[in-house]
Short mmCIF file of C-alpha atoms and ligand atoms in Angstrom, two decimals:
data_model
loop_
_atom_site.label_atom_id
_atom_site.label_comp_id
_atom_site.label_asym_id
_atom_site.label_seq_id
_atom_site.Cartn_x
_atom_site.Cartn_y
_atom_site.Cartn_z
CA MET A 125 136.14 126.69 105.04
CA LYS A 126 138.69 123.06 105.28
CA VAL A 127 137.60 120.62 104.40
CA ARG A 128 139.52 117.52 104.08
CA VAL A 129 138.43 113.15 103.22
CA PHE A 130 139.08 111.15 106.01
CA THR A 131 139.06 107.41 106.13
CA ALA A 132 139.74 104.43 108.71
CA ASP A 133 138.58 100.99 109.75
CA SER A 134 135.84 102.66 112.94
CA MET A 135 135.10 105.98 113.39
CA GLN A 136 136.50 106.36 116.51
CA GLU A 137 139.85 105.39 114.34
CA VAL A 138 139.26 108.13 111.75
CA MET A 139 137.64 110.52 114.35
CA ALA A 140 140.98 110.27 115.95
CA GLN A 141 142.71 111.21 112.61
CA VAL A 142 140.23 114.16 111.94
CA LYS A 143 140.97 115.63 115.57
CA GLY A 144 144.53 115.57 114.61
CA ALA A 145 144.61 117.21 111.57
CA LEU A 146 142.27 119.93 112.06
CA GLY A 147 141.83 120.77 115.74
CA ARG A 148 139.26 120.54 118.18
CA ASP A 149 136.84 122.48 116.40
CA ALA A 150 136.18 120.16 112.96
CA ILE A 151 132.83 119.88 111.29
CA ILE A 152 131.57 116.71 110.70
CA LEU A 153 130.32 117.63 106.64
CA HIS A 154 129.65 114.17 105.91
CA THR A 155 130.05 110.47 107.02
CA ARG A 156 129.35 107.17 105.24
CA LYS A 157 130.52 103.73 104.92
CA ILE A 158 132.44 102.79 101.98
CA ARG A 159 134.24 99.17 100.75
CA GLN A 160 137.45 99.24 99.39
CA GLY A 161 140.01 97.10 98.53
CA GLY A 162 139.03 93.41 97.15
CA ILE A 163 138.01 91.82 94.34
CA LEU A 164 135.01 92.11 92.53
CA GLY A 165 134.08 92.91 95.69
CA PHE A 166 134.41 90.48 96.82
CA PHE A 167 136.54 90.50 100.68
CA SER A 168 136.25 94.81 100.51
CA LYS A 169 137.35 95.67 104.00
CA GLU A 170 134.23 98.12 105.52
CA LYS A 171 135.51 101.52 105.96
CA VAL A 172 134.41 104.38 107.24
CA GLU A 173 134.89 108.05 105.30
CA VAL A 174 134.25 111.65 107.22
CA THR A 175 134.55 114.99 105.68
CA ALA A 176 135.25 117.41 107.94
CA GLY A 177 135.91 120.92 107.15
CA ILE A 178 137.33 123.82 109.69
CA ASP A 179 136.40 126.99 109.67
CA THR A 180 139.20 128.88 108.10
CA SER A 181 138.02 132.58 108.46
CA VAL A 182 140.48 134.13 109.48
CA ALA A 183 141.38 134.62 105.72
CA ALA A 184 139.10 136.16 105.99
CA ILE A 185 140.95 139.45 107.67
CA LEU A 186 143.74 139.41 105.42
CA PRO A 187 144.38 142.11 103.51
CA GLU A 188 142.53 142.18 100.58
CA THR A 189 144.87 143.09 98.12
CA VAL A 190 146.87 140.02 98.70
CA ALA A 191 146.26 137.55 95.93
CA PRO A 192 143.64 134.39 96.58
CA SER A 193 146.73 131.60 95.95
CA LEU A 194 146.46 128.30 94.61
CA GLU A 195 145.57 126.66 97.75
CA ASP A 196 143.22 128.61 98.30
CA THR A 197 142.13 128.30 94.98
CA VAL A 198 141.85 124.10 95.30
CA VAL A 199 140.29 124.47 98.65
CA HIS A 200 137.51 127.02 97.11
CA SER A 201 136.76 125.02 94.56
CA GLU A 202 136.70 121.73 97.02
CA LEU A 203 133.86 123.79 99.13
CA ALA A 204 131.93 124.41 95.97
CA ASN A 205 131.75 120.44 94.93
CA MET A 206 131.21 120.00 98.60
CA ARG A 207 128.67 122.24 98.70
CA SER A 208 126.51 120.92 95.72
CA LEU A 209 127.52 117.28 97.21
CA LEU A 210 125.48 118.59 100.49
CA GLU A 211 122.73 120.12 98.65
CA LYS A 212 121.72 116.84 96.72
CA VAL A 213 122.48 114.53 100.65
CA VAL A 214 120.09 116.33 102.03
CA SER A 215 117.45 116.96 99.25
CA ARG A 216 117.17 113.24 99.24
CA MET A 217 116.79 112.82 103.24
CA PRO A 218 113.52 113.79 104.89
CA LYS A 219 113.28 116.58 106.98
CA GLY A 220 112.36 115.71 110.23
CA SER A 221 109.48 118.00 110.49
CA GLU A 222 108.46 117.14 107.27
CA SER A 223 107.79 113.17 107.97
CA SER A 224 107.18 114.01 111.54
CA SER A 225 104.05 116.26 110.22
CA VAL A 226 103.15 113.33 107.71
CA ILE A 227 103.42 110.61 110.75
CA GLU A 228 100.85 112.80 111.78
CA LEU A 229 98.66 113.28 109.25
CA LEU A 230 98.63 108.78 108.54
CA THR A 231 97.77 108.89 112.89
CA ASN A 232 95.93 111.16 113.16
CA ASN A 233 93.46 108.55 111.15
CA ASP A 234 93.72 105.42 113.02
CA ILE A 235 97.37 104.86 111.58
CA ASP A 236 99.65 103.03 114.11
CA ALA A 237 102.63 105.49 114.52
CA ASN A 238 104.84 101.98 113.90
CA VAL A 239 102.44 101.54 109.77
CA ALA A 240 102.89 105.30 109.71
CA GLU A 241 106.68 105.24 109.88
CA LYS A 242 107.00 102.21 107.15
CA ILE A 243 104.49 103.47 105.36
CA ILE A 244 106.38 107.12 104.80
CA ASN A 245 109.65 104.67 104.27
CA GLU A 246 108.50 103.22 100.93
CA LEU A 247 107.36 106.68 99.71
CA PRO A 248 109.11 107.93 96.20
CA LEU A 249 112.31 109.78 98.11
CA ASP A 250 111.32 112.62 96.78
CA TYR A 251 107.99 112.86 98.56
CA VAL A 252 109.49 115.77 100.78
CA ASN A 253 109.38 118.15 98.26
CA LEU A 254 105.48 118.49 98.64
CA GLU A 255 102.95 119.90 101.11
CA VAL A 256 102.51 118.14 103.93
CA GLY A 257 98.56 119.48 102.41
CA SER A 258 98.95 118.39 99.14
CA SER A 259 96.59 116.58 97.39
CA GLU A 260 100.04 115.25 96.01
CA LEU A 261 101.30 113.93 99.10
CA ARG A 262 97.80 112.69 99.49
CA GLN A 263 97.86 110.52 96.46
CA LEU A 264 100.90 109.06 96.65
CA ILE A 265 100.12 108.09 99.86
CA ILE A 266 97.37 107.00 99.26
CA ASP A 267 98.97 105.04 96.13
CA LYS A 268 101.19 103.36 98.78
CA ILE A 269 97.59 103.16 100.94
CA ARG A 270 96.48 100.97 98.32
CA THR A 271 99.03 98.02 97.83
CA TYR A 272 97.81 96.87 100.73
CA PHE A 273 93.94 95.52 99.23
CA GLN A 274 95.44 94.61 95.78
CA SER A 275 93.98 91.43 96.11
CA ALA A 276 90.32 92.00 97.29
CA GLU A 277 88.51 89.38 96.17
CA GLY A 278 84.47 88.04 96.29
CA ILE A 279 81.94 85.41 95.83
CA ARG A 280 82.80 83.90 92.78
CA ILE A 281 80.57 81.11 92.22
CA PRO A 282 82.40 78.75 89.70
CA GLU A 283 80.42 78.05 86.47
CA ASN A 284 78.05 74.54 86.68
CA GLY A 285 79.55 74.37 89.99
CA ARG A 286 78.64 75.64 93.55
CA LYS A 287 80.33 77.45 96.11
CA VAL A 288 80.12 77.31 99.91
CA VAL A 289 81.11 79.85 101.88
CA ALA A 290 81.40 80.34 105.92
CA PHE A 291 81.08 83.47 107.97
CA LEU A 292 83.25 83.36 111.40
CA GLY A 293 84.07 86.12 113.58
CA PRO A 294 83.25 87.75 117.21
CA THR A 295 79.95 88.58 118.68
CA GLY A 296 78.02 91.12 117.23
CA VAL A 297 80.28 92.24 114.06
CA GLY A 298 77.43 91.43 111.43
CA LYS A 299 77.85 88.00 110.31
CA THR A 300 73.79 87.31 109.85
CA THR A 301 73.22 90.42 108.65
CA THR A 302 75.51 90.65 106.23
CA ILE A 303 74.66 86.83 104.90
CA ALA A 304 71.35 88.39 104.40
CA LYS A 305 72.67 91.11 101.99
CA LEU A 306 74.58 88.80 100.46
CA ALA A 307 72.36 86.02 99.79
CA ALA A 308 70.19 88.68 97.81
CA ASN A 309 72.50 90.90 96.26
CA PHE A 310 73.40 86.99 94.53
CA ALA A 311 69.94 85.64 94.60
CA ILE A 312 67.64 89.00 93.44
CA GLN A 313 70.13 90.31 91.29
CA GLY A 314 72.45 87.72 90.09
CA GLY A 315 69.88 85.01 89.65
CA TYR A 316 71.12 82.02 92.08
CA GLN A 317 69.65 79.52 93.50
CA VAL A 318 71.05 79.93 97.72
CA VAL A 319 70.72 78.42 100.21
CA LEU A 320 71.55 79.54 103.56
CA VAL A 321 72.94 77.19 106.86
CA THR A 322 72.78 78.51 109.98
CA ALA A 323 74.97 76.76 112.78
CA ASP A 324 73.79 79.28 115.17
CA THR A 325 71.96 76.87 117.40
CA TYR A 326 72.77 78.48 120.85
CA ARG A 327 70.10 81.30 120.78
CA ILE A 328 67.39 80.92 119.32
CA SER A 329 66.33 84.52 118.31
CA ALA A 330 69.67 83.91 116.11
CA VAL A 331 68.00 80.51 114.36
CA GLU A 332 64.52 83.56 113.78
CA GLN A 333 67.04 85.89 113.08
CA LEU A 334 68.05 84.45 109.37
CA LYS A 335 65.01 82.05 109.15
CA THR A 336 62.98 85.90 108.95
CA TYR A 337 65.15 86.82 105.74
CA ALA A 338 64.99 83.64 104.44
CA ASP A 339 61.62 83.99 104.10
CA ILE A 340 61.25 87.55 102.99
CA MET A 341 63.69 86.05 100.23
CA GLY A 342 61.33 82.42 99.88
CA MET A 343 65.08 80.96 100.37
CA PRO A 344 65.80 77.57 101.50
CA ILE A 345 67.02 77.56 105.39
CA HIS A 346 68.60 74.45 107.46
CA VAL A 347 70.07 74.71 110.78
CA VAL A 348 73.21 72.33 111.20
CA TYR A 349 73.92 71.38 115.31
CA ASP A 350 77.13 70.00 114.63
CA ALA A 351 79.42 69.12 111.65
CA HIS A 352 77.65 66.12 110.58
CA GLU A 353 74.61 67.39 110.03
CA LEU A 354 76.47 70.06 108.45
CA LYS A 355 77.27 67.35 105.97
CA LYS A 356 74.09 65.94 104.88
CA VAL A 357 72.92 69.55 104.15
CA LEU A 358 75.85 70.16 102.39
CA ASP A 359 75.76 66.67 100.26
CA SER A 360 71.71 66.58 100.24
CA ASN A 361 72.25 70.72 98.13
CA LEU A 362 75.10 69.84 95.53
CA ASP A 363 72.04 70.94 92.70
CA LYS A 364 72.76 74.62 94.20
CA GLN A 365 74.84 77.48 93.19
CA LEU A 366 76.11 79.09 96.16
CA VAL A 367 75.75 77.51 100.65
CA LEU A 368 76.13 80.30 102.95
CA ILE A 369 76.32 79.10 106.33
CA ASP A 370 76.64 81.27 108.89
CA THR A 371 78.19 80.41 111.98
CA ALA A 372 78.30 81.58 116.40
CA GLY A 373 80.18 84.98 117.01
CA ARG A 374 83.26 83.56 118.33
CA SER A 375 85.09 84.74 122.02
CA PRO A 376 88.85 84.82 120.78
CA HIS A 377 89.68 84.07 124.22
CA ASN A 378 87.64 81.31 124.01
CA ASN A 379 90.75 78.73 122.51
CA ASP A 380 87.31 75.97 123.50
CA GLN A 381 84.76 77.35 120.75
CA LEU A 382 87.24 78.38 118.31
CA ASP A 383 88.55 74.84 117.81
CA GLU A 384 84.31 73.80 117.90
CA LEU A 385 84.48 76.11 114.85
CA LYS A 386 87.78 74.89 113.13
CA ASP A 387 86.13 70.71 113.78
CA LEU A 388 82.80 72.86 112.34
CA LEU A 389 84.44 73.53 109.64
CA GLN A 390 85.99 71.24 108.86
CA VAL A 391 84.15 68.97 107.97
CA ASP A 392 84.08 69.64 103.90
CA ASP A 393 87.24 71.74 102.73
CA THR A 394 85.43 73.15 99.77
CA ILE A 395 84.07 75.13 102.69
CA GLU A 396 85.51 79.34 102.16
CA LYS A 397 86.39 81.00 105.30
CA TYR A 398 85.43 84.43 105.84
CA LEU A 399 86.42 86.68 108.75
CA VAL A 400 84.67 89.52 110.06
CA LEU A 401 85.49 92.00 112.01
CA SER A 402 83.71 95.44 112.54
CA ALA A 403 85.91 98.06 111.38
CA THR A 404 85.02 100.10 114.46
CA THR A 405 87.56 97.75 116.51
CA LYS A 406 90.58 98.56 118.31
CA TYR A 407 94.16 97.68 116.57
CA LYS A 408 94.59 95.28 119.29
CA ASP A 409 91.57 93.58 119.56
CA ALA A 410 91.56 93.25 115.80
CA LEU A 411 95.31 91.60 115.86
CA ASP A 412 93.66 89.80 118.89
CA ILE A 413 90.99 88.47 116.87
CA VAL A 414 92.98 87.68 113.47
CA LYS A 415 95.47 85.68 114.84
CA LYS A 416 92.57 83.47 117.19
CA PHE A 417 90.51 82.72 114.49
CA SER A 418 93.65 81.81 112.10
CA VAL A 419 93.02 78.45 113.38
CA CYS A 420 89.80 78.06 111.02
CA SER A 421 92.21 79.52 108.13
CA PRO A 422 89.94 81.66 107.19
CA HIS A 423 90.54 83.28 103.07
CA LYS A 424 89.08 86.42 103.44
CA ILE A 425 88.14 89.34 105.74
CA ILE A 426 85.05 91.42 105.02
CA PHE A 427 84.99 94.82 107.43
CA THR A 428 81.99 95.84 109.30
CA LYS A 429 80.16 98.99 110.02
CA ILE A 430 83.06 101.33 108.29
CA ASP A 431 80.04 103.57 108.26
CA GLU A 432 80.31 103.47 112.25
CA THR A 433 83.88 104.83 112.66
CA ARG A 434 85.18 108.08 110.82
CA ASN A 435 88.59 106.37 110.86
CA ILE A 436 89.78 102.97 109.45
CA GLY A 437 93.44 102.93 109.35
CA THR A 438 92.73 100.14 111.72
CA ILE A 439 92.75 97.76 108.14
CA VAL A 440 95.90 98.96 106.99
CA ASN A 441 97.90 98.23 110.48
CA LEU A 442 95.74 94.89 110.11
CA LEU A 443 96.94 94.49 106.80
CA TYR A 444 100.27 95.34 107.37
CA GLN A 445 100.45 93.39 110.34
CA ALA A 446 99.68 90.25 108.69
CA PRO A 447 98.88 90.41 105.01
CA MET A 448 95.46 88.67 103.92
CA SER A 449 92.35 89.21 100.60
CA LEU A 450 89.86 91.81 101.40
CA SER A 451 86.71 91.33 100.10
CA TYR A 452 83.82 92.92 101.25
CA VAL A 453 83.24 95.98 103.51
CA THR A 454 79.35 96.86 104.20
CA THR A 455 78.70 100.35 105.18
CA GLY A 456 75.00 99.73 107.54
CA GLN A 457 72.33 98.09 108.44
CA ASN A 458 69.91 98.52 105.45
CA VAL A 459 69.82 94.32 104.00
CA PRO A 460 70.53 94.44 101.34
CA ASP A 461 71.80 97.74 100.25
CA ASP A 462 74.43 98.51 102.52
CA ILE A 463 77.35 96.02 101.31
CA GLU A 464 79.86 96.55 97.99
CA LEU A 465 82.32 94.86 97.06
CA VAL A 466 86.13 96.29 98.22
CA ASN A 467 87.25 98.52 96.19
CA PRO A 468 91.18 99.42 96.87
CA ASN A 469 91.65 103.11 95.76
CA LYS A 470 87.58 104.00 97.38
CA LEU A 471 88.90 102.50 100.91
CA ALA A 472 92.47 104.33 100.97
CA GLN A 473 90.62 107.74 99.98
CA LEU A 474 88.57 106.96 102.72
CA ILE A 475 91.24 105.53 105.49
CA LEU A 476 93.15 109.09 104.95
CA ARG A 477 90.17 111.69 105.43
CA GLU A 478 90.64 115.04 105.54
N1 LIG B 583 76.11 100.93 110.98
C1 LIG B 583 75.72 99.58 111.05
N2 LIG B 583 75.53 98.55 111.89
C2 LIG B 583 75.51 96.83 111.17
C3 LIG B 583 76.67 96.87 110.24
N3 LIG B 583 76.29 95.26 109.67
C4 LIG B 583 75.93 94.51 110.89
N4 LIG B 583 75.24 95.79 112.02
C5 LIG B 583 74.01 96.15 112.67
O1 LIG B 583 75.20 94.82 113.94
C6 LIG B 583 74.27 94.37 114.70
C7 LIG B 583 75.09 92.79 114.91
O2 LIG B 583 74.59 92.24 113.34
P1 LIG B 583 74.09 90.79 113.64
O3 LIG B 583 74.42 90.45 111.86
O4 LIG B 583 73.58 90.03 114.31
O5 LIG B 583 75.81 90.43 113.93
P2 LIG B 583 76.46 88.62 114.01
O6 LIG B 583 77.60 89.00 113.69
O7 LIG B 583 75.85 87.99 112.99
O8 LIG B 583 75.67 88.75 116.09
P3 LIG B 583 76.54 87.34 116.64
O9 LIG B 583 75.31 86.55 115.86
O10 LIG B 583 75.16 87.66 117.35
O11 LIG B 583 77.83 87.01 116.47
C8 LIG B 583 72.73 94.20 113.82
O12 LIG B 583 72.13 95.49 114.40
C9 LIG B 583 72.69 95.10 112.73
O13 LIG B 583 72.15 95.82 111.90
C10 LIG B 583 76.70 97.75 109.12
O14 LIG B 583 77.61 97.65 107.78
N5 LIG B 583 76.63 99.49 109.39
MG1 LIG B 584 74.57 85.50 114.02
#
């Protein structure tokens, strides 16, 4: 094979050169953009460089006795150089079939195809040398996914101070149950003075639900009907260490309800807001919920019901689109046991289930 390198201002021009010099049967081995001229990299011009070759197998039918000419020797060594160069280039490119099966590995775990592609693009280049089913590749992906969860942090009660936390989110995701779990953990295990507040006065049963937990745990509970009442309760509990506020489930499509919630929580700017989302929610719906609830500016996110679904890739999809601090995940209906602080490594492993 005869190999030559051509350079021109555009792909069209360079192709005309290749055709002119090597004919229609020329094979394009490599193309790249280069910069030529200029001073210290400034004012340089972008050029297109093409390495092309033509099969000169005619040489193969020449009598063996004919000694290779100098030109042939040069071509051979050029070819050898080119081959090693090409091998290097190819080995750094994700091979089509490999990257697509890694995408499959991710999409099978509910990770959106676009997100999967981005994750793969961020992997160290030598991932292509690993087998799709290998534990090494799994670990590389887990390490990447884990980076999305680094900012995980739960409720931190300041020393000699008080923390007020409100829980908001769509209906039925587990807000009240999560509050009961956290209240029990902080009061019973942590020894903190905890007060419960419910602003969910839409249904009698909602108040009753939290009241039942409060009674069992021997904890004070306040029912508030508006922002003014909430303010009063917060002001009269300054000596407590943790105030947990339950809110009514809101539809992400009801802007009036969301504005009302925003106004309620604006009454005190020390309120830390946790958006509660079920891990069973479809990615597109979850994204919608995050967007709509953003009017209330939640600080952190809690994923509930991770026990109910095998695929929790939605968590990755969501954090990729809307970076937010994770805090807790809940793993079942049992109060107070089924809740844990996010462990980035454990969560990433769970997402990439086999
Ligand atoms: N499997 C499972 N179920 C849960 C979990 N968390 C809560 N639930 C259940 O989900 C249902 C709804 O929980 P609630 O705590 O009432 O949800 P909510 O968000 O307060 O609901 P609304 O106040 O009506 O908006 C209950 O049956 C809970 O037991 C969890 O982590 N896993
Ligand atoms: Mg509730």
